Coordinates of C-alpha atoms in Angstrom, one line a residue:
X1172 CA 9.2 12.0 4.0
X1173 CA 6.6 11.1 1.4
X1174 CA 6.6 8.6 -1.4
X1175 CA 7.1 10.5 -4.6
X1176 CA 7.1 8.8 -7.9
X1177 CA 7.7 10.9 -11.0
X1178 CA 4.4 11.7 -12.7
X1179 CA 4.2 11.1 -16.4
X1180 CA 1.6 10.2 -19.0
X1181 CA 0.5 6.9 -20.4
X1182 CA 1.8 7.7 -24.0
X1183 CA 5.2 8.8 -22.7
X1184 CA 5.5 5.5 -20.9
X1185 CA 4.4 3.4 -23.9
X1186 CA 0.8 2.7 -22.7
X1187 CA -2.3 3.5 -24.8
X1188 CA -4.5 5.6 -22.5
X1189 CA -7.6 4.2 -24.1
X1190 CA -6.7 0.8 -22.6
X1191 CA -6.5 2.4 -19.1
X1192 CA -9.8 4.1 -19.7
X1193 CA -11.4 0.8 -20.6
X1194 CA -9.8 -0.7 -17.4
X1195 CA -11.5 1.9 -15.3
X1196 CA -14.8 1.3 -17.1
X1197 CA -14.4 -2.5 -16.5
X1198 CA -13.7 -2.0 -12.8
X1199 CA -16.8 0.3 -12.4
X1200 CA -19.0 -2.1 -14.4
X1201 CA -18.1 -5.5 -13.1
X1202 CA -20.5 -7.3 -10.8
X1203 CA -19.1 -7.8 -7.4
X1204 CA -16.4 -5.2 -7.9
X1205 CA -16.2 -1.7 -6.3
X1206 CA -12.9 0.1 -6.9
X1207 CA -11.5 2.6 -4.4
X1208 CA -8.2 3.4 -6.0
X1209 CA -5.9 2.4 -8.8
X1210 CA -2.3 3.4 -9.7
X1211 CA -0.4 2.1 -12.7
X1212 CA 3.4 2.6 -12.8
X1213 CA 5.8 1.9 -15.7
X1214 CA 9.5 2.3 -15.7
X1215 CA 9.2 3.7 -12.1
X1216 CA 6.9 6.5 -13.1
X1217 CA 3.1 7.0 -12.6
X1218 CA 1.2 6.5 -15.8
X1219 CA -2.2 6.9 -14.3
X1220 CA -3.8 7.2 -10.8
X1221 CA -7.2 7.8 -9.4
X1222 CA -9.3 7.5 -6.3
X1223 CA -13.1 7.1 -6.1
X1224 CA -14.4 9.8 -3.7
X1225 CA -14.9 9.7 -0.8
X1226 CA -11.6 7.7 -0.9
X1227 CA -8.6 9.9 -1.4
X1228 CA -4.9 9.7 -2.2
X1229 CA -3.7 10.8 1.2
X1230 CA -5.9 8.4 3.2
X1231 CA -4.8 5.0 4.3
X1232 CA -6.7 1.9 3.5
X1233 CA -6.9 -1.4 5.3
X1234 CA -4.8 -4.0 3.4
X1235 CA -6.1 -7.2 5.0
X1236 CA -3.8 -10.0 3.7
X1237 CA -1.7 -7.7 1.6
X1238 CA -0.1 -7.0 5.0
X1239 CA 1.6 -10.4 4.6
X1240 CA 3.9 -9.1 1.8
X1241 CA 5.1 -6.3 4.2
X1242 CA 5.8 -8.9 6.9
X1243 CA 7.7 -11.0 4.4
X1244 CA 9.8 -7.9 3.5
X1245 CA 10.7 -7.7 7.2
X1246 CA 11.9 -11.3 7.1
X1247 CA 13.9 -10.6 4.0
X1248 CA 15.6 -7.6 5.6
X1249 CA 16.4 -9.7 8.7
X1250 CA 17.8 -12.5 6.4
X1251 CA 20.1 -10.0 4.7
X1252 CA 21.3 -8.7 8.1
X1253 CA 22.1 -12.3 9.2
X1254 CA 19.5 -12.4 11.9
X1255 CA 17.5 -15.2 10.3
X1256 CA 18.4 -18.1 8.2
X1257 CA 15.7 -19.6 5.9
X1258 CA 16.7 -23.1 7.1
X1259 CA 16.4 -22.2 10.8
X1260 CA 13.9 -24.6 12.4
X1261 CA 10.9 -22.6 13.6
X1262 CA 11.1 -24.1 17.1
X1263 CA 14.7 -23.0 17.4
X1264 CA 13.4 -19.4 17.7
X1265 CA 11.1 -20.4 20.6
X1266 CA 13.4 -22.3 23.0
X1267 CA 10.8 -22.0 25.8
X1268 CA 8.6 -24.4 23.8
X1269 CA 11.3 -26.9 23.0
X1270 CA 10.2 -29.5 25.6
X1271 CA 6.5 -29.1 24.7
X1272 CA 6.9 -29.4 20.9
X1273 CA 7.5 -33.1 20.5
X1274 CA 5.9 -33.7 17.1
X1275 CA 8.7 -34.6 14.6
X1276 CA 7.1 -32.9 11.6
X1277 CA 6.7 -29.7 13.7
X1278 CA 10.3 -29.9 14.7
X1279 CA 11.4 -30.1 11.1
X1280 CA 9.3 -27.1 10.1
X1281 CA 11.6 -24.3 8.8
X1282 CA 11.3 -20.6 8.3
X1283 CA 11.1 -21.1 4.5
X1284 CA 8.1 -23.3 5.0
X1285 CA 6.2 -20.6 6.9
X1286 CA 7.0 -18.1 4.2
X1287 CA 5.6 -20.5 1.5
X1288 CA 2.4 -21.3 3.4
X1289 CA 3.8 -24.9 3.5
X1290 CA 3.8 -25.7 7.2
X1291 CA 2.4 -29.2 6.4
X1292 CA -1.1 -28.4 7.6
X1293 CA -3.7 -29.2 5.0
X1294 CA -6.1 -26.3 6.1
X1295 CA -6.1 -23.0 7.9
X1296 CA -5.2 -23.3 11.5
X1297 CA -5.9 -19.9 13.1
X1298 CA -9.1 -21.0 15.0
X1299 CA -7.5 -24.3 16.2
X1300 CA -4.3 -22.6 17.3
X1301 CA -6.1 -20.0 19.3
X1302 CA -8.3 -22.6 20.8
X1303 CA -5.2 -24.5 22.1
X1304 CA -3.8 -21.2 23.5
X1305 CA -6.0 -18.1 23.4
X1306 CA -3.1 -15.9 24.6
X1307 CA -0.1 -17.3 22.6
X1308 CA -0.9 -17.9 18.9
X1309 CA 2.6 -19.2 18.2
X1310 CA 2.4 -21.8 21.0
X1311 CA -1.1 -23.0 19.8
X1312 CA 0.2 -23.3 16.3
X1313 CA 3.3 -25.2 17.2
X1314 CA 1.3 -27.6 19.4
X1315 CA -0.9 -28.5 16.4
X1316 CA 0.8 -31.3 14.5
X1317 CA 1.0 -30.9 10.7
X1318 CA -0.9 -33.3 8.6
X1319 CA 2.0 -33.8 6.1
X1320 CA 5.7 -33.2 5.9
X1321 CA 6.5 -29.4 6.0
X1322 CA 7.2 -28.1 2.5
X1323 CA 5.0 -30.7 0.8
X1324 CA 1.5 -29.1 0.7
X1325 CA 0.1 -25.6 0.4
X1326 CA -2.5 -24.2 2.8
X1327 CA -3.2 -20.5 3.3
X1328 CA -2.6 -20.3 7.0
X1329 CA -2.6 -17.1 9.1
X1330 CA -0.4 -18.5 12.0
X1331 CA 2.5 -19.0 9.5
X1332 CA 2.7 -15.3 8.9
X1333 CA 2.0 -14.4 12.6
X1334 CA 4.9 -16.7 13.6
X1335 CA 7.2 -15.0 11.1
X1336 CA 6.3 -11.6 12.6
X1337 CA 7.1 -13.0 16.1
X1338 CA 10.5 -14.3 14.9
X1339 CA 11.3 -10.9 13.5
X1340 CA 10.3 -9.3 16.8
X1341 CA 12.6 -11.7 18.7
X1342 CA 15.7 -11.4 16.6
X1343 CA 15.4 -7.6 16.3
X1344 CA 14.3 -6.9 19.8
X1345 CA 11.6 -4.5 18.6
X1346 CA 8.2 -4.4 17.0
X1347 CA 7.6 -5.1 13.3
X1348 CA 6.8 -1.5 12.7
X1349 CA 9.9 -0.2 14.4
X1350 CA 12.0 -2.7 12.6
X1351 CA 10.6 -1.7 9.2
X1352 CA 10.5 2.1 9.7
X1353 CA 14.2 2.8 9.1
X1354 CA 14.9 -0.2 6.9
X1355 CA 11.9 -0.2 4.5
X1356 CA 9.5 2.6 5.1
X1357 CA 12.0 5.5 5.3
X1358 CA 13.9 4.5 2.2
X1359 CA 10.7 4.0 0.2
X1360 CA 9.3 7.3 1.6
X1361 CA 6.4 5.6 3.3
X1362 CA 5.4 7.9 6.2
X1363 CA 2.1 6.4 7.2
X1364 CA 1.8 2.7 8.0
X1365 CA -0.1 1.4 11.0
X1366 CA -0.9 -2.2 12.1
X1367 CA -3.7 -3.7 14.1
X1368 CA -2.4 -5.5 17.2
X1369 CA -3.6 -8.4 19.2
X1370 CA -4.2 -8.5 22.9
X1371 CA -0.5 -9.2 23.5
X1372 CA 0.4 -6.0 21.7
X1373 CA 1.9 -7.8 18.7
X1374 CA 1.1 -6.7 15.2
X1375 CA -1.1 -9.3 13.5
X1376 CA 1.4 -9.5 10.6
X1377 CA -1.0 -11.6 8.5
X1378 CA -3.6 -8.8 8.3
X1379 CA -4.4 -5.4 9.8
X1380 CA -1.9 -3.2 8.0
X1381 CA -3.1 0.2 7.0
X1382 CA -1.3 2.4 4.4
X1383 CA -1.8 4.4 1.2
X1384 CA -2.1 3.1 -2.3
X1385 CA 1.2 4.8 -3.2
X1386 CA 2.9 2.9 -0.4
X1387 CA 1.6 -0.4 -1.9
X1388 CA 3.0 0.7 -5.3
X1389 CA 6.3 1.4 -3.7
X1390 CA 6.6 -2.1 -2.3
X1391 CA 5.8 -3.5 -5.7
X1392 CA 8.4 -1.3 -7.3
X1393 CA 11.0 -2.5 -4.8
X1394 CA 10.4 -6.1 -5.8
X1395 CA 10.3 -5.2 -9.5
X1396 CA 13.7 -3.6 -9.0
X1397 CA 14.9 -6.8 -7.4
X1398 CA 15.5 -5.2 -4.0
X1399 CA 17.2 -2.0 -5.0
X1400 CA 15.9 1.5 -4.2
X1401 CA 17.7 4.7 -5.2
X1402 CA 21.0 2.9 -5.4
X1403 CA 20.6 1.2 -2.1
X1404 CA 20.1 -2.5 -1.7
X1405 CA 17.3 -3.2 0.8
X1406 CA 16.6 -6.9 -0.1
X1407 CA 19.0 -9.4 -1.5
X1408 CA 18.5 -10.2 -5.1
X1409 CA 18.3 -14.0 -4.5
X1410 CA 15.6 -13.3 -1.8
X1411 CA 13.5 -11.5 -4.4
X1412 CA 14.0 -14.2 -6.9
X1413 CA 13.0 -16.9 -4.4
X1414 CA 10.1 -14.9 -2.9
X1415 CA 8.6 -14.2 -6.3
X1416 CA 8.8 -17.6 -7.9
X1417 CA 6.9 -20.9 -7.1
X1418 CA 7.9 -22.4 -3.8
X1419 CA 4.9 -24.7 -3.4
X1420 CA 2.3 -25.8 -6.0
X1421 CA -1.4 -25.0 -5.3
X1422 CA -3.3 -26.4 -8.3
X1423 CA -6.4 -27.0 -6.2
X1424 CA -7.2 -23.3 -5.8
X1425 CA -10.4 -22.5 -7.6
X1426 CA -9.5 -19.4 -9.6
X1427 CA -6.8 -19.3 -12.3
X1428 CA -4.8 -16.5 -10.7
X1429 CA -4.8 -18.3 -7.4
X1430 CA -3.6 -21.7 -8.7
X1431 CA -0.3 -20.7 -10.3
X1432 CA 1.8 -21.4 -7.3
X1433 CA 2.9 -19.5 -4.2
X1434 CA 6.2 -17.8 -3.3
X1435 CA 7.1 -16.1 0.0
X1436 CA 3.9 -14.4 0.9
X1437 CA 3.3 -13.6 -2.8
X1438 CA 0.9 -15.3 -5.1
X1439 CA 2.1 -16.3 -8.6
X1440 CA -0.4 -15.5 -11.4
X1441 CA -1.0 -15.9 -15.0
X1442 CA 1.0 -12.8 -15.4
X1443 CA 3.7 -11.8 -13.0
X1444 CA 3.2 -12.1 -9.3
X1445 CA 1.2 -10.2 -6.6
X1446 CA 0.3 -9.6 -3.0
X1447 CA -3.4 -9.3 -2.3
X1448 CA -5.9 -8.9 0.5
X1449 CA -9.6 -9.6 1.2
X1450 CA -12.1 -7.5 -0.8
X1451 CA -9.7 -6.3 -3.5
X1452 CA -6.4 -5.0 -2.1
X1453 CA -3.8 -5.6 -4.8
X1454 CA -0.1 -5.1 -5.5
X1455 CA 0.4 -6.6 -9.0
X1456 CA 4.0 -6.8 -10.4
X1457 CA 4.6 -7.5 -14.1
X1458 CA 8.3 -7.8 -14.5
X1459 CA 8.1 -8.6 -18.2
X1460 CA 6.4 -5.2 -18.8
X1461 CA 8.2 -3.2 -16.1
X1462 CA 4.8 -2.4 -14.6
X1463 CA 3.3 -2.2 -11.1
X1464 CA -0.4 -1.9 -10.5
X1465 CA -1.7 -1.0 -7.0
X1466 CA -5.4 -1.1 -6.2
X1467 CA -7.8 -0.9 -3.2
X1468 CA -11.5 -1.6 -3.2
X1469 CA -14.5 -3.5 -1.8
X1470 CA -14.8 -6.3 -4.2
X1471 CA -16.3 -9.7 -3.6
X1472 CA -15.1 -11.0 -7.0
X1473 CA -11.3 -10.5 -6.9
X1474 CA -10.8 -12.7 -9.9
X1475 CA -12.9 -10.2 -11.9
X1476 CA -10.5 -7.4 -10.9
X1477 CA -7.5 -9.3 -12.3
X1478 CA -9.5 -10.3 -15.4
X1479 CA -10.0 -6.6 -16.1
X1480 CA -6.3 -5.9 -15.7
X1481 CA -5.4 -8.7 -18.1
X1482 CA -8.1 -7.8 -20.6
X1483 CA -7.5 -4.1 -20.8
X1484 CA -4.1 -3.1 -19.5
X1485 CA -1.9 -5.8 -21.0
X1486 CA -2.9 -5.1 -24.6
X1487 CA -2.4 -1.4 -24.0
X1488 CA 1.3 -1.8 -23.1
X1489 CA 3.6 -1.0 -26.0
X1490 CA 0.6 0.0 -28.1
X1491 CA 0.7 3.3 -29.9
X1492 CA -2.0 5.5 -28.7
X1493 CA -3.1 9.1 -29.4
X1494 CA -1.6 11.7 -27.1
X1495 CA -4.9 13.4 -27.1
X1496 CA -6.2 10.4 -25.1
X1497 CA -3.9 11.2 -22.1
X1498 CA -5.7 14.4 -21.0
X1499 CA -9.1 12.8 -21.4
X1500 CA -8.0 10.0 -19.1
X1501 CA -6.5 12.4 -16.6
X1502 CA -9.7 14.4 -16.5
X1503 CA -11.8 11.2 -16.0
X1504 CA -9.5 10.0 -13.2
X1505 CA -9.8 13.3 -11.4
X1506 CA -13.6 13.0 -11.4
X1507 CA -13.9 9.5 -10.1
X1508 CA -16.5 9.1 -7.4
X1509 CA -18.8 6.5 -5.8
X1510 CA -22.4 7.7 -6.1
X1511 CA -24.2 8.9 -3.0
X1512 CA -27.6 7.3 -2.2
X1513 CA -30.3 8.2 -4.6
X1514 CA -33.8 9.3 -3.4
X1515 CA -35.6 12.2 -2.0
X1516 CA -33.8 14.8 0.1
X1517 CA -33.8 14.2 3.9
X1518 CA -35.0 17.7 4.7
X1519 CA -36.9 17.9 8.0
X1520 CA -38.0 14.4 8.7
X1521 CA -41.4 13.5 10.2
X1522 CA -42.7 11.6 12.0
X1523 CA -39.8 11.9 14.4
X1524 CA -40.1 11.5 18.2
X1525 CA -38.8 14.3 20.4
X1526 CA -35.1 13.6 21.0
X1527 CA -34.7 11.7 17.7
X1528 CA -35.2 8.1 16.4
X1529 CA -33.7 5.3 18.4
X1530 CA -33.6 1.5 17.9
X1531 CA -32.0 -1.3 19.9
X1532 CA -31.2 -4.8 18.9
X1533 CA -34.2 -7.1 19.3
X1534 CA -37.8 -6.3 18.5
X1535 CA -36.9 -3.2 16.6
X1536 CA -34.6 -5.1 14.3
X1537 CA -31.1 -3.7 13.5
X1538 CA -28.6 -6.5 12.7
X1539 CA -24.9 -6.3 11.5
X1540 CA -23.8 -6.8 15.1
X1541 CA -25.2 -3.5 16.2
X1542 CA -26.6 -3.0 19.7
X1543 CA -28.3 0.3 19.0
X1544 CA -28.6 3.3 16.7
X1545 CA -29.8 6.8 17.1
X1546 CA -30.8 9.4 14.5
X1547 CA -31.2 13.0 15.4
X1548 CA -31.5 16.3 13.6
X1549 CA -29.3 19.2 15.0
X1550 CA -29.5 22.8 14.1
X1551 CA -25.8 23.1 13.0
X1552 CA -24.7 19.6 11.9
X1553 CA -27.9 18.5 10.3
X1554 CA -28.7 14.8 10.6
X1555 CA -26.4 12.8 12.9
X1556 CA -26.4 9.0 13.0
X1557 CA -24.9 7.3 16.1
X1558 CA -24.1 3.5 16.0
X1559 CA -23.1 1.3 18.8
X1560 CA -21.8 -2.3 19.0
X1561 CA -19.5 -4.2 21.3
X1562 CA -16.4 -2.3 20.1
X1563 CA -17.8 1.1 21.0
X1564 CA -19.8 4.0 19.5
X1565 CA -19.5 6.0 16.3
X1566 CA -21.3 9.2 15.5
X1567 CA -21.3 10.8 12.0
X1568 CA -23.1 13.6 10.2
X1569 CA -25.3 12.3 7.4
X1570 CA -24.8 13.7 3.9
X1571 CA -28.0 14.8 2.2
X1572 CA -27.5 14.0 -1.5
X1573 CA -23.7 13.8 -1.1
X1574 CA -21.0 12.1 1.0
X1575 CA -20.4 13.8 4.4
X1576 CA -16.9 12.9 5.4
X1577 CA -16.1 13.1 9.1
X1578 CA -13.0 11.4 10.5
X1579 CA -12.9 7.9 9.2
X1580 CA -16.5 7.7 8.0
X1581 CA -18.4 9.1 5.0
X1582 CA -22.2 8.9 5.1
X1583 CA -25.0 9.5 2.6
X1584 CA -28.7 9.6 3.2
X1585 CA -31.9 9.6 1.3
X1586 CA -35.6 9.1 2.0
X1587 CA -38.7 7.6 0.5
X1588 CA -41.7 8.7 2.5
X1589 CA -41.1 7.7 6.1
X1590 CA -38.2 5.4 5.3
X1591 CA -34.7 6.8 5.6
X1592 CA -31.8 5.0 4.1
X1593 CA -28.2 5.8 5.1
X1594 CA -25.0 4.3 3.8
X1595 CA -22.0 4.5 6.1
X1596 CA -18.6 4.0 4.5
X1597 CA -15.6 3.4 6.8
X1598 CA -13.2 5.1 4.4
X1599 CA -9.9 3.8 5.9
X1600 CA -11.3 0.3 5.2
X1601 CA -13.1 -1.5 2.4
X1602 CA -16.4 -1.6 4.4
X1603 CA -19.8 -0.2 3.8
X1604 CA -22.8 -0.5 6.2
X1605 CA -26.4 -0.1 4.9
X1606 CA -28.9 1.4 7.5
X1607 CA -32.6 1.6 6.9
X1608 CA -34.9 3.3 9.4
X1609 CA -38.7 3.2 9.2
X1610 CA -39.7 6.3 11.2
X1611 CA -43.4 5.5 11.3
X1612 CA -43.0 1.9 12.3
X1613 CA -40.1 2.6 14.7
X1614 CA -37.9 -0.1 13.2
X1615 CA -34.4 -0.2 11.8
X1616 CA -32.3 -2.7 9.9
X1617 CA -28.6 -2.7 9.2
X1618 CA -26.5 -5.0 6.9
X1619 CA -22.9 -5.1 5.8
X1620 CA -22.1 -4.9 2.1
X1621 CA -18.9 -6.7 3.1
X1622 CA -18.5 -7.9 6.7
X1623 CA -15.3 -6.8 8.6
X1624 CA -13.0 -9.7 9.4
X1625 CA -11.6 -8.6 12.7
X1626 CA -13.1 -5.2 13.7
X1627 CA -16.2 -3.6 15.1
X1628 CA -17.6 -0.3 14.0
X1629 CA -15.5 1.7 16.5
X1630 CA -12.2 0.1 15.3
X1631 CA -12.7 0.3 11.6
X1632 CA -10.0 2.9 11.1
X1633 CA -6.3 3.3 11.2
X1634 CA -5.0 2.1 14.6
X1635 CA -3.2 4.5 16.8
X1636 CA 0.5 3.5 17.1

């Protein structure tokens, strides 16, 4: 089963295509923003969609904290089934910890507080919880007394979401993925969702989800439709209302779209509400306009992404536009691409030692956590770059003036004299690695454009179920 939204045109859905064209230009031109995909839905149909090659519609993308909104949906489904009550105390789901958890604030912490990132802790607790118990994050979290009364303060806090995932696993007797497949993914037509797991085998819940842009749009559409999908109720309407309205104030957040309050694993915003994840993963829902926007990317300035949506998409809604603008936008979206490296062609590189160029961490440089790299020229595959770090090894053919896509990587190389530059994109994630080899000097340097939060080079791809 595959998610299939009806495809339409901007003008047929009451959107001026020139506004969408300006949105694309703004995303491509903003400092600190690199778009990988965008989908705009209105009235349940696709007005516009595009992927910047080498990213593609059928390829999953790491969601980072946008994963939290899927975990929250699992809680909502379990609440509807009577397996969880929002006013359950958290410790009641972990009876084996009852004697250990003596702090009165912790004992008053409820499921609704975890959903709202309002456990009573003033700051993130993941490192402290894992220091208390490296093998059991929930135990470490519940043994860390809150600073304030639960429900009174907001703090973005990964163990809140991890604990919610563990509660769902316990009440359902199965994993998060297995619980969601027949109850959320199958109805929405999501046939590819994977989750990074910890050493215990549990899905992270707060991060590590991989799925397609269209699946993200489907989740947003479900919430826009207040829990209904094809005549079937998946989430209670009062759950959706509660989850997508302010449960705890967060006025101290720096950016305007992060200081409008927090719901149940959804951020409120200047317009509508959203789920989001590090480096520009977005599910934006605008109920007043019947619009959903799903985006992926590698963006350090996530506020700039939302600013572009507000500046260019919002004025285009219900604005009369020329129908001739629709095909022009469609053609532009079909041609979207991230440019390969510019420079001279790789050709036959010299000086190159017999057996290829190798560098190891230390006197020859490197960086980005790499232990070693190796560059060779084969007769059939052309140039091949091999990278190794603590997570394992990755080998990829190097594109010469283009992106060479192989498995979960896409690489592009160029040269300037004896210096070879190679960009390595891990195309199921936001991440880009820059590699620079000086063949004459025998040195190499590697730097991340955006550093992975919980992966090495060998795990920067969709996890195997």
